Coordinates of C-alpha atoms in Angstrom, one line a residue:
X1 CA 107.6 187.5 155.3
X2 CA 105.1 187.3 157.9
X3 CA 102.1 189.9 158.5
X4 CA 104.3 191.4 161.5
X5 CA 107.1 191.7 159.1
X6 CA 104.9 193.3 156.4
X7 CA 104.1 195.6 158.7
X8 CA 107.2 196.5 160.0
X9 CA 108.4 197.0 156.4
X10 CA 105.4 199.6 155.8
X11 CA 106.7 201.6 158.7
X12 CA 110.3 201.1 157.7
X13 CA 109.7 202.2 154.0
X14 CA 107.1 205.0 154.8
X15 CA 104.5 203.1 152.8
X16 CA 101.5 205.1 151.9
X17 CA 99.5 202.9 149.7
X18 CA 98.9 198.7 149.9
X19 CA 98.1 197.6 146.5
X20 CA 96.2 194.4 146.2
X21 CA 96.9 192.1 143.4
X22 CA 95.3 188.9 141.8
X23 CA 94.7 187.2 138.7
X24 CA 91.3 187.1 136.6
X25 CA 89.9 184.1 135.0
X26 CA 91.4 184.6 131.3
X27 CA 94.9 185.7 132.5
X28 CA 95.1 189.5 133.4
X29 CA 96.6 190.9 136.6
X30 CA 93.9 193.0 138.3
X31 CA 94.3 195.3 141.4
X32 CA 92.9 197.8 143.8
X33 CA 94.4 199.8 146.5
X34 CA 93.9 200.8 150.2
X35 CA 95.5 203.2 152.3
X36 CA 98.2 201.9 154.5
X37 CA 96.2 203.0 157.6
X38 CA 93.7 200.0 157.3
X39 CA 96.4 197.2 157.1
X40 CA 96.7 195.4 160.2
X41 CA 97.4 191.6 161.3
X42 CA 93.7 191.0 161.3
X43 CA 93.7 191.9 157.5
X44 CA 95.3 189.0 156.7
X45 CA 92.7 186.7 157.9
X46 CA 89.6 188.8 157.2
X47 CA 90.9 190.4 153.8
X48 CA 89.1 193.1 151.6
X49 CA 86.1 193.1 149.8
X50 CA 85.5 193.6 145.8
X51 CA 82.8 192.9 143.3
X52 CA 83.7 189.6 141.5
X53 CA 80.9 190.2 139.0
X54 CA 82.8 192.9 137.3
X55 CA 85.7 190.6 136.3
X56 CA 85.7 188.5 133.3
X57 CA 84.4 184.6 133.5
X58 CA 83.9 185.0 137.2
X59 CA 80.7 185.9 139.4
X60 CA 77.1 186.6 138.3
X61 CA 75.8 190.1 139.9
X62 CA 73.6 188.3 142.1
X63 CA 76.4 186.8 143.9
X64 CA 79.3 189.2 143.2
X65 CA 80.8 189.7 146.6
X66 CA 84.1 188.4 147.1
X67 CA 87.1 189.1 149.3
X68 CA 91.1 188.8 148.9
X69 CA 93.3 187.6 151.4
X70 CA 96.8 188.9 150.9
X71 CA 100.2 186.8 150.9
X72 CA 102.5 188.4 153.0
X73 CA 105.7 186.3 151.4
X74 CA 104.8 188.3 148.3
X75 CA 105.1 191.7 149.5
X76 CA 107.3 194.1 147.8
X77 CA 107.8 198.0 147.0
X78 CA 106.7 198.8 143.7
X79 CA 109.2 200.5 141.9
X80 CA 107.0 202.7 139.6
X81 CA 104.5 204.5 141.9
X82 CA 105.0 208.1 142.7
X83 CA 103.9 207.2 146.5
X84 CA 105.4 204.8 148.3
X85 CA 103.5 201.4 147.3
X86 CA 103.5 198.1 148.8
X87 CA 102.2 195.5 146.6
X88 CA 101.0 191.7 147.8
X89 CA 99.7 189.2 145.6
X90 CA 96.2 187.8 146.8
X91 CA 94.2 184.5 146.9
X92 CA 90.4 184.8 146.3
X93 CA 87.8 183.6 148.6
X94 CA 84.2 183.2 148.9
X95 CA 82.9 185.7 151.8
X96 CA 80.3 183.1 153.2
X97 CA 82.0 179.8 153.0
X98 CA 85.4 181.4 153.4
X99 CA 86.8 178.7 150.8
X100 CA 89.1 179.4 148.2
X101 CA 87.2 180.4 144.9
X102 CA 87.5 177.6 142.4
X103 CA 88.0 179.9 139.5
X104 CA 90.7 181.9 141.0
X105 CA 94.0 180.8 138.7
X106 CA 96.2 181.0 141.8
X107 CA 93.9 178.4 143.7
X108 CA 94.2 176.0 140.9
X109 CA 97.6 176.3 141.1
X110 CA 97.9 175.9 144.9
X111 CA 95.7 173.0 144.5
X112 CA 98.1 171.1 141.6
X113 CA 101.1 171.6 144.4
X114 CA 99.2 169.7 146.7
X115 CA 97.9 167.0 144.8
X116 CA 101.3 166.5 143.5
X117 CA 102.6 166.0 147.0
X118 CA 99.4 163.8 147.9
X119 CA 100.6 161.3 144.9
X120 CA 103.8 160.5 146.8
X121 CA 105.7 160.8 143.2
X122 CA 107.3 164.0 143.9
X123 CA 107.2 166.8 146.3
X124 CA 108.0 169.8 144.2
X125 CA 107.6 170.7 140.4
X126 CA 109.8 173.2 139.4
X127 CA 109.1 175.5 136.4
X128 CA 111.5 177.5 134.1
X129 CA 109.6 179.7 131.6
X130 CA 111.4 181.6 128.8
X131 CA 109.0 184.5 128.0
X132 CA 109.7 186.5 124.9
X133 CA 108.5 190.0 123.8
X134 CA 108.8 192.7 121.5
X135 CA 109.6 196.3 122.5
X136 CA 107.8 198.6 119.9
X137 CA 107.7 202.3 119.4
X138 CA 104.5 202.5 118.4
X139 CA 101.0 200.7 118.3
X140 CA 97.8 201.7 116.8
X141 CA 94.8 199.4 116.1
X142 CA 91.1 199.6 115.5
X143 CA 88.0 197.7 114.5
X144 CA 84.9 199.0 113.4
X145 CA 81.9 197.4 111.2
X146 CA 83.5 199.2 108.1
X147 CA 87.2 198.9 108.7
X148 CA 89.8 197.0 110.8
X149 CA 93.7 197.9 111.0
X150 CA 97.0 198.0 113.0
X151 CA 99.9 199.9 112.5
X152 CA 103.3 198.6 114.4
X153 CA 106.4 200.7 114.4
X154 CA 110.0 200.2 115.8
X155 CA 113.0 202.3 115.3
X156 CA 114.9 199.2 114.8
X157 CA 112.4 197.6 112.4
X158 CA 113.7 196.2 109.2
X159 CA 111.2 197.7 107.4
X160 CA 112.7 201.3 108.4
X161 CA 115.9 200.8 106.5
X162 CA 114.8 203.1 103.8
X163 CA 113.0 205.8 106.0
X164 CA 114.1 209.7 106.3
X165 CA 115.2 209.8 109.9
X166 CA 117.4 213.0 109.5
X167 CA 119.5 211.0 109.6
X168 CA 118.7 207.2 109.4
X169 CA 122.1 205.7 110.8
X170 CA 121.2 202.1 109.7
X171 CA 122.0 199.3 112.1
X172 CA 118.5 197.7 111.9
X173 CA 118.3 193.9 112.5
X174 CA 117.3 192.1 109.4
X175 CA 114.1 189.7 109.6
X176 CA 115.3 186.7 111.4
X177 CA 118.7 188.2 112.4
X178 CA 118.4 189.9 115.6
X179 CA 120.0 186.8 117.5
X180 CA 122.7 188.0 119.0
X181 CA 124.0 191.2 117.3
X182 CA 126.0 193.8 119.5
X183 CA 125.1 197.6 119.8
X184 CA 124.1 199.6 118.0
X185 CA 122.2 196.9 116.0
X186 CA 121.1 195.8 119.4
X187 CA 119.4 199.1 120.1
X188 CA 117.8 197.9 123.3
X189 CA 120.6 196.9 125.4
X190 CA 120.2 199.4 128.1
X191 CA 116.4 199.1 128.1
X192 CA 116.8 195.5 128.8
X193 CA 119.5 195.6 131.6
X194 CA 117.4 198.3 133.4
X195 CA 114.6 195.1 133.2
X196 CA 116.9 192.8 134.3
X197 CA 118.0 194.8 137.3
X198 CA 114.5 195.8 138.1
X199 CA 113.4 192.4 138.3
X200 CA 116.5 191.5 140.5
X201 CA 115.7 194.7 142.9
X202 CA 112.0 193.0 143.2
X203 CA 113.3 189.5 144.1
X204 CA 113.6 187.7 140.7
X205 CA 116.6 185.8 140.0
X206 CA 117.8 186.6 136.2
X207 CA 120.0 184.3 134.1
X208 CA 120.2 186.1 131.1
X209 CA 119.0 189.1 128.8
X210 CA 119.2 189.4 125.0
X211 CA 118.0 190.3 121.8
X212 CA 115.7 187.7 120.1
X213 CA 115.8 186.7 116.6
X214 CA 113.1 188.8 114.9
X215 CA 113.4 192.3 114.0
X216 CA 111.7 195.3 115.5
X217 CA 112.7 194.6 119.2
X218 CA 112.3 191.1 119.9
X219 CA 113.7 190.3 123.5
X220 CA 114.1 187.9 126.0
X221 CA 114.8 187.9 129.7
X222 CA 115.3 184.7 131.6
X223 CA 114.3 183.7 134.9
X224 CA 115.9 181.1 137.4
X225 CA 113.3 178.2 137.8
X226 CA 111.0 178.1 140.7
X227 CA 108.2 176.2 142.4
X228 CA 104.9 176.2 140.5
X229 CA 102.9 178.8 142.2
X230 CA 106.0 181.2 143.1
X231 CA 106.9 181.2 139.4
X232 CA 103.7 181.8 138.1
X233 CA 103.5 184.7 140.6
X234 CA 107.1 185.8 139.2
X235 CA 105.6 185.7 135.4
X236 CA 103.1 188.1 136.5
X237 CA 105.6 190.4 138.2
X238 CA 107.9 190.2 135.0
X239 CA 105.4 191.1 132.6
X240 CA 104.3 194.2 134.9
X241 CA 108.0 195.3 135.2
X242 CA 108.8 194.9 131.8
X243 CA 106.3 197.0 130.5
X244 CA 106.7 199.7 132.8
X245 CA 110.2 200.0 132.4
X246 CA 109.5 200.3 128.6
X247 CA 106.8 202.8 129.2
X248 CA 109.1 204.9 131.4
X249 CA 111.3 205.2 127.9
X250 CA 108.4 206.0 125.8
X251 CA 108.0 202.5 124.3
X252 CA 105.5 199.7 124.7
X253 CA 105.9 195.8 125.2
X254 CA 103.5 193.1 123.8
X255 CA 103.7 189.4 124.7
X256 CA 101.3 188.6 121.7
X257 CA 102.9 185.5 119.9
X258 CA 102.8 186.7 116.5
X259 CA 102.5 190.5 116.1
X260 CA 104.6 190.7 112.9
X261 CA 104.2 188.8 109.8
X262 CA 106.8 187.2 108.2
X263 CA 109.2 186.9 111.2
X264 CA 109.4 184.8 114.2
X265 CA 107.1 185.1 116.8
X266 CA 107.4 184.9 120.7
X267 CA 107.2 181.8 122.6
X268 CA 107.4 180.8 126.3
X269 CA 109.4 177.8 126.4
X270 CA 108.6 176.0 129.6
X271 CA 111.2 173.8 131.3
X272 CA 110.1 171.5 134.1
X273 CA 111.2 168.7 136.7
X274 CA 110.2 166.9 139.6
X275 CA 112.1 166.6 142.8
X276 CA 111.7 164.8 146.2
X277 CA 113.4 167.2 148.8
X278 CA 117.1 167.8 147.3
X279 CA 116.8 164.8 144.8
X280 CA 116.0 165.5 141.2
X281 CA 114.0 162.9 139.8
X282 CA 114.0 163.3 136.1
X283 CA 117.9 162.2 135.9
X284 CA 118.7 158.7 135.2
X285 CA 120.4 156.4 132.6
X286 CA 118.0 156.4 130.0
X287 CA 117.7 158.4 126.9
X288 CA 119.6 161.9 127.3
X289 CA 120.3 161.0 130.8
X290 CA 116.7 161.0 131.7
X291 CA 114.8 159.0 134.1
X292 CA 112.0 156.4 133.5
X293 CA 109.9 159.0 135.2
X294 CA 110.9 161.4 133.0
X295 CA 110.3 159.5 129.9
X296 CA 106.9 158.6 131.2
X297 CA 106.3 162.4 131.9
X298 CA 107.1 163.3 128.3
X299 CA 104.6 160.5 127.3
X300 CA 101.8 162.4 129.4
X301 CA 102.7 165.7 127.7
X302 CA 102.7 164.4 124.2
X303 CA 99.5 162.3 124.7
X304 CA 97.4 165.4 126.1
X305 CA 99.2 168.2 124.3
X306 CA 96.1 169.0 122.1
X307 CA 94.4 169.7 125.1
X308 CA 97.2 171.4 127.1
X309 CA 97.3 174.0 124.2
X310 CA 93.9 175.4 125.1
X311 CA 95.9 176.7 128.4
X312 CA 99.6 177.1 127.1
X313 CA 98.4 178.7 124.0
X314 CA 95.2 180.2 124.7
X315 CA 94.3 183.0 121.9
X316 CA 93.7 182.6 118.3
X317 CA 97.1 184.9 117.6
X318 CA 98.8 182.0 119.4
X319 CA 98.1 179.8 116.2
X320 CA 99.7 182.4 114.1
X321 CA 103.0 181.4 115.5
X322 CA 102.3 177.5 115.6
X323 CA 102.4 176.9 111.7
X324 CA 103.9 173.9 110.4
X325 CA 107.3 174.5 108.5
X326 CA 108.0 177.6 110.2
X327 CA 110.0 178.6 113.4
X328 CA 107.8 177.2 116.2
X329 CA 107.6 173.3 117.0
X330 CA 104.3 172.0 116.0
X331 CA 105.5 168.3 115.7
X332 CA 104.4 166.2 118.8
X333 CA 107.9 164.6 119.2
X334 CA 110.9 164.8 121.6
X335 CA 114.3 164.9 121.3
X336 CA 117.9 166.0 122.7
X337 CA 118.9 169.4 121.7
X338 CA 116.4 169.3 118.6
X339 CA 114.6 172.8 118.8
X340 CA 112.4 171.4 116.1
X341 CA 110.7 169.1 118.4
X342 CA 107.8 170.0 120.7
X343 CA 109.7 168.3 123.6
X344 CA 113.2 169.1 123.9
X345 CA 116.0 167.9 126.4
X346 CA 118.4 170.3 127.2
X347 CA 122.2 169.1 127.6
X348 CA 124.0 172.3 128.7
X349 CA 125.3 170.5 131.9
X350 CA 125.6 166.9 132.9
X351 CA 124.6 167.3 136.4
X352 CA 121.5 165.5 137.5
X353 CA 120.1 168.7 138.9
X354 CA 120.1 170.2 135.8
X355 CA 118.1 167.4 134.1
X356 CA 114.8 168.9 133.2
X357 CA 112.3 168.9 130.3
X358 CA 111.5 171.9 128.0
X359 CA 108.0 171.8 126.5
X360 CA 108.3 174.3 123.7
X361 CA 104.8 175.0 122.3
X362 CA 103.7 177.5 125.1
X363 CA 103.7 181.2 124.7
X364 CA 103.7 184.2 127.1
X365 CA 99.8 185.0 126.5
X366 CA 99.1 181.9 128.5
X367 CA 97.7 182.3 132.3
X368 CA 100.7 180.8 134.0
X369 CA 98.7 179.4 136.8
X370 CA 96.6 177.3 134.7
X371 CA 99.4 176.6 132.0
X372 CA 101.9 175.1 134.5
X373 CA 99.4 173.3 136.4
X374 CA 98.0 171.7 133.3
X375 CA 101.5 170.9 132.1
X376 CA 102.3 169.4 135.5
X377 CA 98.9 167.3 135.5
X378 CA 99.7 166.0 132.1
X379 CA 103.2 164.9 133.2
X380 CA 101.6 163.3 136.4
X381 CA 99.2 161.2 134.2
X382 CA 101.9 160.0 132.2
X383 CA 104.0 158.8 135.2
X384 CA 100.9 157.4 137.0
X385 CA 100.0 155.5 133.8
X386 CA 103.5 154.4 132.6
X387 CA 102.4 156.3 129.1
X388 CA 105.2 155.6 126.3
X389 CA 106.1 158.4 124.0
X390 CA 107.9 156.1 121.7
X391 CA 111.1 156.6 120.1
X392 CA 113.0 160.0 120.1
X393 CA 113.1 161.8 116.9
X394 CA 116.7 163.0 116.7
X395 CA 116.2 164.7 113.2
X396 CA 115.5 168.1 112.0
X397 CA 111.6 167.7 111.4
X398 CA 111.5 170.7 109.0
X399 CA 113.9 168.6 106.5
X400 CA 111.8 165.2 107.1
X401 CA 110.8 163.7 103.7
X402 CA 106.4 164.0 103.4
X403 CA 106.2 160.2 104.2
X404 CA 108.0 160.2 107.4
X405 CA 106.7 163.4 108.5
X406 CA 103.3 162.0 108.1
X407 CA 103.9 160.1 110.8
X408 CA 104.8 162.3 113.3
X409 CA 101.4 163.9 115.0
X410 CA 101.1 167.8 115.0
X411 CA 99.6 170.4 117.4
X412 CA 95.9 171.7 116.8
X413 CA 95.9 174.3 114.2
X414 CA 93.7 176.7 115.8
X415 CA 92.2 177.8 119.4
X416 CA 89.0 176.3 118.2
X417 CA 90.7 173.1 117.7
X418 CA 92.6 173.0 120.6
X419 CA 89.3 174.0 122.8
X420 CA 87.5 171.1 121.3
X421 CA 90.7 168.7 122.2
X422 CA 90.2 170.0 125.8
X423 CA 86.5 169.4 125.7
X424 CA 87.3 165.8 124.8
X425 CA 90.2 165.1 126.8
X426 CA 90.4 167.0 130.1
X427 CA 89.6 163.9 132.7
X428 CA 93.6 163.8 133.7
X429 CA 93.1 167.7 134.9
X430 CA 90.3 166.9 137.2
X431 CA 92.3 164.4 139.5
X432 CA 92.6 165.5 143.1
X433 CA 90.0 168.4 142.2
X434 CA 92.9 170.5 140.8
X435 CA 90.9 171.5 137.6
X436 CA 86.9 171.2 138.1
X437 CA 84.4 170.6 135.6
X438 CA 83.2 174.3 136.2
X439 CA 86.6 175.6 135.5
X440 CA 87.1 173.8 132.5
X441 CA 83.3 174.4 131.1
X442 CA 83.8 178.0 131.9
X443 CA 87.2 178.4 129.9
X444 CA 86.0 176.7 126.9
X445 CA 82.8 178.7 126.9
X446 CA 84.6 182.1 127.4
X447 CA 87.2 181.5 124.9
X448 CA 84.6 180.4 122.3
X449 CA 82.2 183.4 122.8
X450 CA 84.8 186.0 123.6
X451 CA 87.6 185.2 121.3
X452 CA 87.1 182.5 118.7
X453 CA 83.7 183.5 117.6
X454 CA 84.2 187.4 117.2
X455 CA 87.7 186.7 115.2
X456 CA 85.8 184.2 112.9
X457 CA 82.9 186.7 112.4
X458 CA 85.0 189.4 111.2
X459 CA 86.6 189.9 107.8
X460 CA 90.4 189.9 107.7
X461 CA 92.3 192.7 105.9
X462 CA 94.1 190.3 103.7
X463 CA 91.0 188.8 102.5
X464 CA 90.4 192.0 100.7
X465 CA 93.6 191.8 98.7
X466 CA 92.8 188.2 98.1
X467 CA 89.0 188.1 97.0
X468 CA 87.8 192.1 96.4
X469 CA 88.0 192.0 92.9
X470 CA 86.4 188.5 92.3

């Protein structure tokens, strides 16, 4: 869509409000709105000003002025607003230099796409994330100097099987048994279908929707793969639509990886592949139908996995899901079909176009622009340096004897450890100026000061159960 086509759409749909959206540094979608009367073709070059000092991890107050430039190709009518509202995703620029802002995550992703093409290895990286989430009926939480708690509730939570609901009609999925019972046990079919249809109406191709493994409303809607930047854009729109459809029904959605104890957490398995034009480059005659390029890409991701997790699993809660011996993959191995390995090669189809690599560690709290870019850069490093990932591990890793398991490396055990890994291993991210030293060091500093340290310094409720009477 061109600027003139956006203006024509505004006229056709009687748009009243234009909503300008962009991503802050940690990964939350931000916005401000302008009346449609101020939108003309010049604004797609001139942009709109805003205060960058009020956003997390961005400008100081002494250099706060910034501008957003709307991307006309991202224009869509918001399905939730009372007044007809046109949404556009924006790029962030410095108003003096007119250069893309280095800490704008979308800018990092655009540079990653350009760097891939500049290498001559491929012209396109495709990504297909599978974001899981919970649909809850109630969430309450607080933290003070003398108290800390959270309370979650879901009408289909197994913990409510004995509650007096006047009447309680049962049909509540047992823990780890939410995959795939039909209604009435799956009580969220209609809501997920509404989410799916809203995504399709917004221009997102959807492949499937279903209940996930956990009790309490765990769900998944799968989007068709796309190029790096458009796919990251779609992840943000996906979250926006899913949350607002749930709100419409008096429910709430969270993408936290581990909101419930003793049941499966929510991941975001990321499928990726490299192409040249219409030629898939990951298909070949090697293991599981992979090319040498794909094998080397796996080597790069496994080598840099510790650093990658600082972007793909960027919260302290992420590592409540990545626990050895439980459902999420923490062992840095690759395998065909094997979901206990950190990297899996899906074999649903023998078509070369379907050949891809699935990185199973990430979760949906990540900033998709940064996460996809980092995965791509690690894969490229593997290809450029012919990094050998070793032999595949075609065994159930959870059943390996201790002496064999000890030979398989594993992911960092905490966000702090992942940040340490990123600090020690980030040279591969700097190639092509995709990530900058400033972006890397600001990310590490922000995460340590605003997430790692605050969690580290606070008592945990379970510590009272363990230690109060000592």
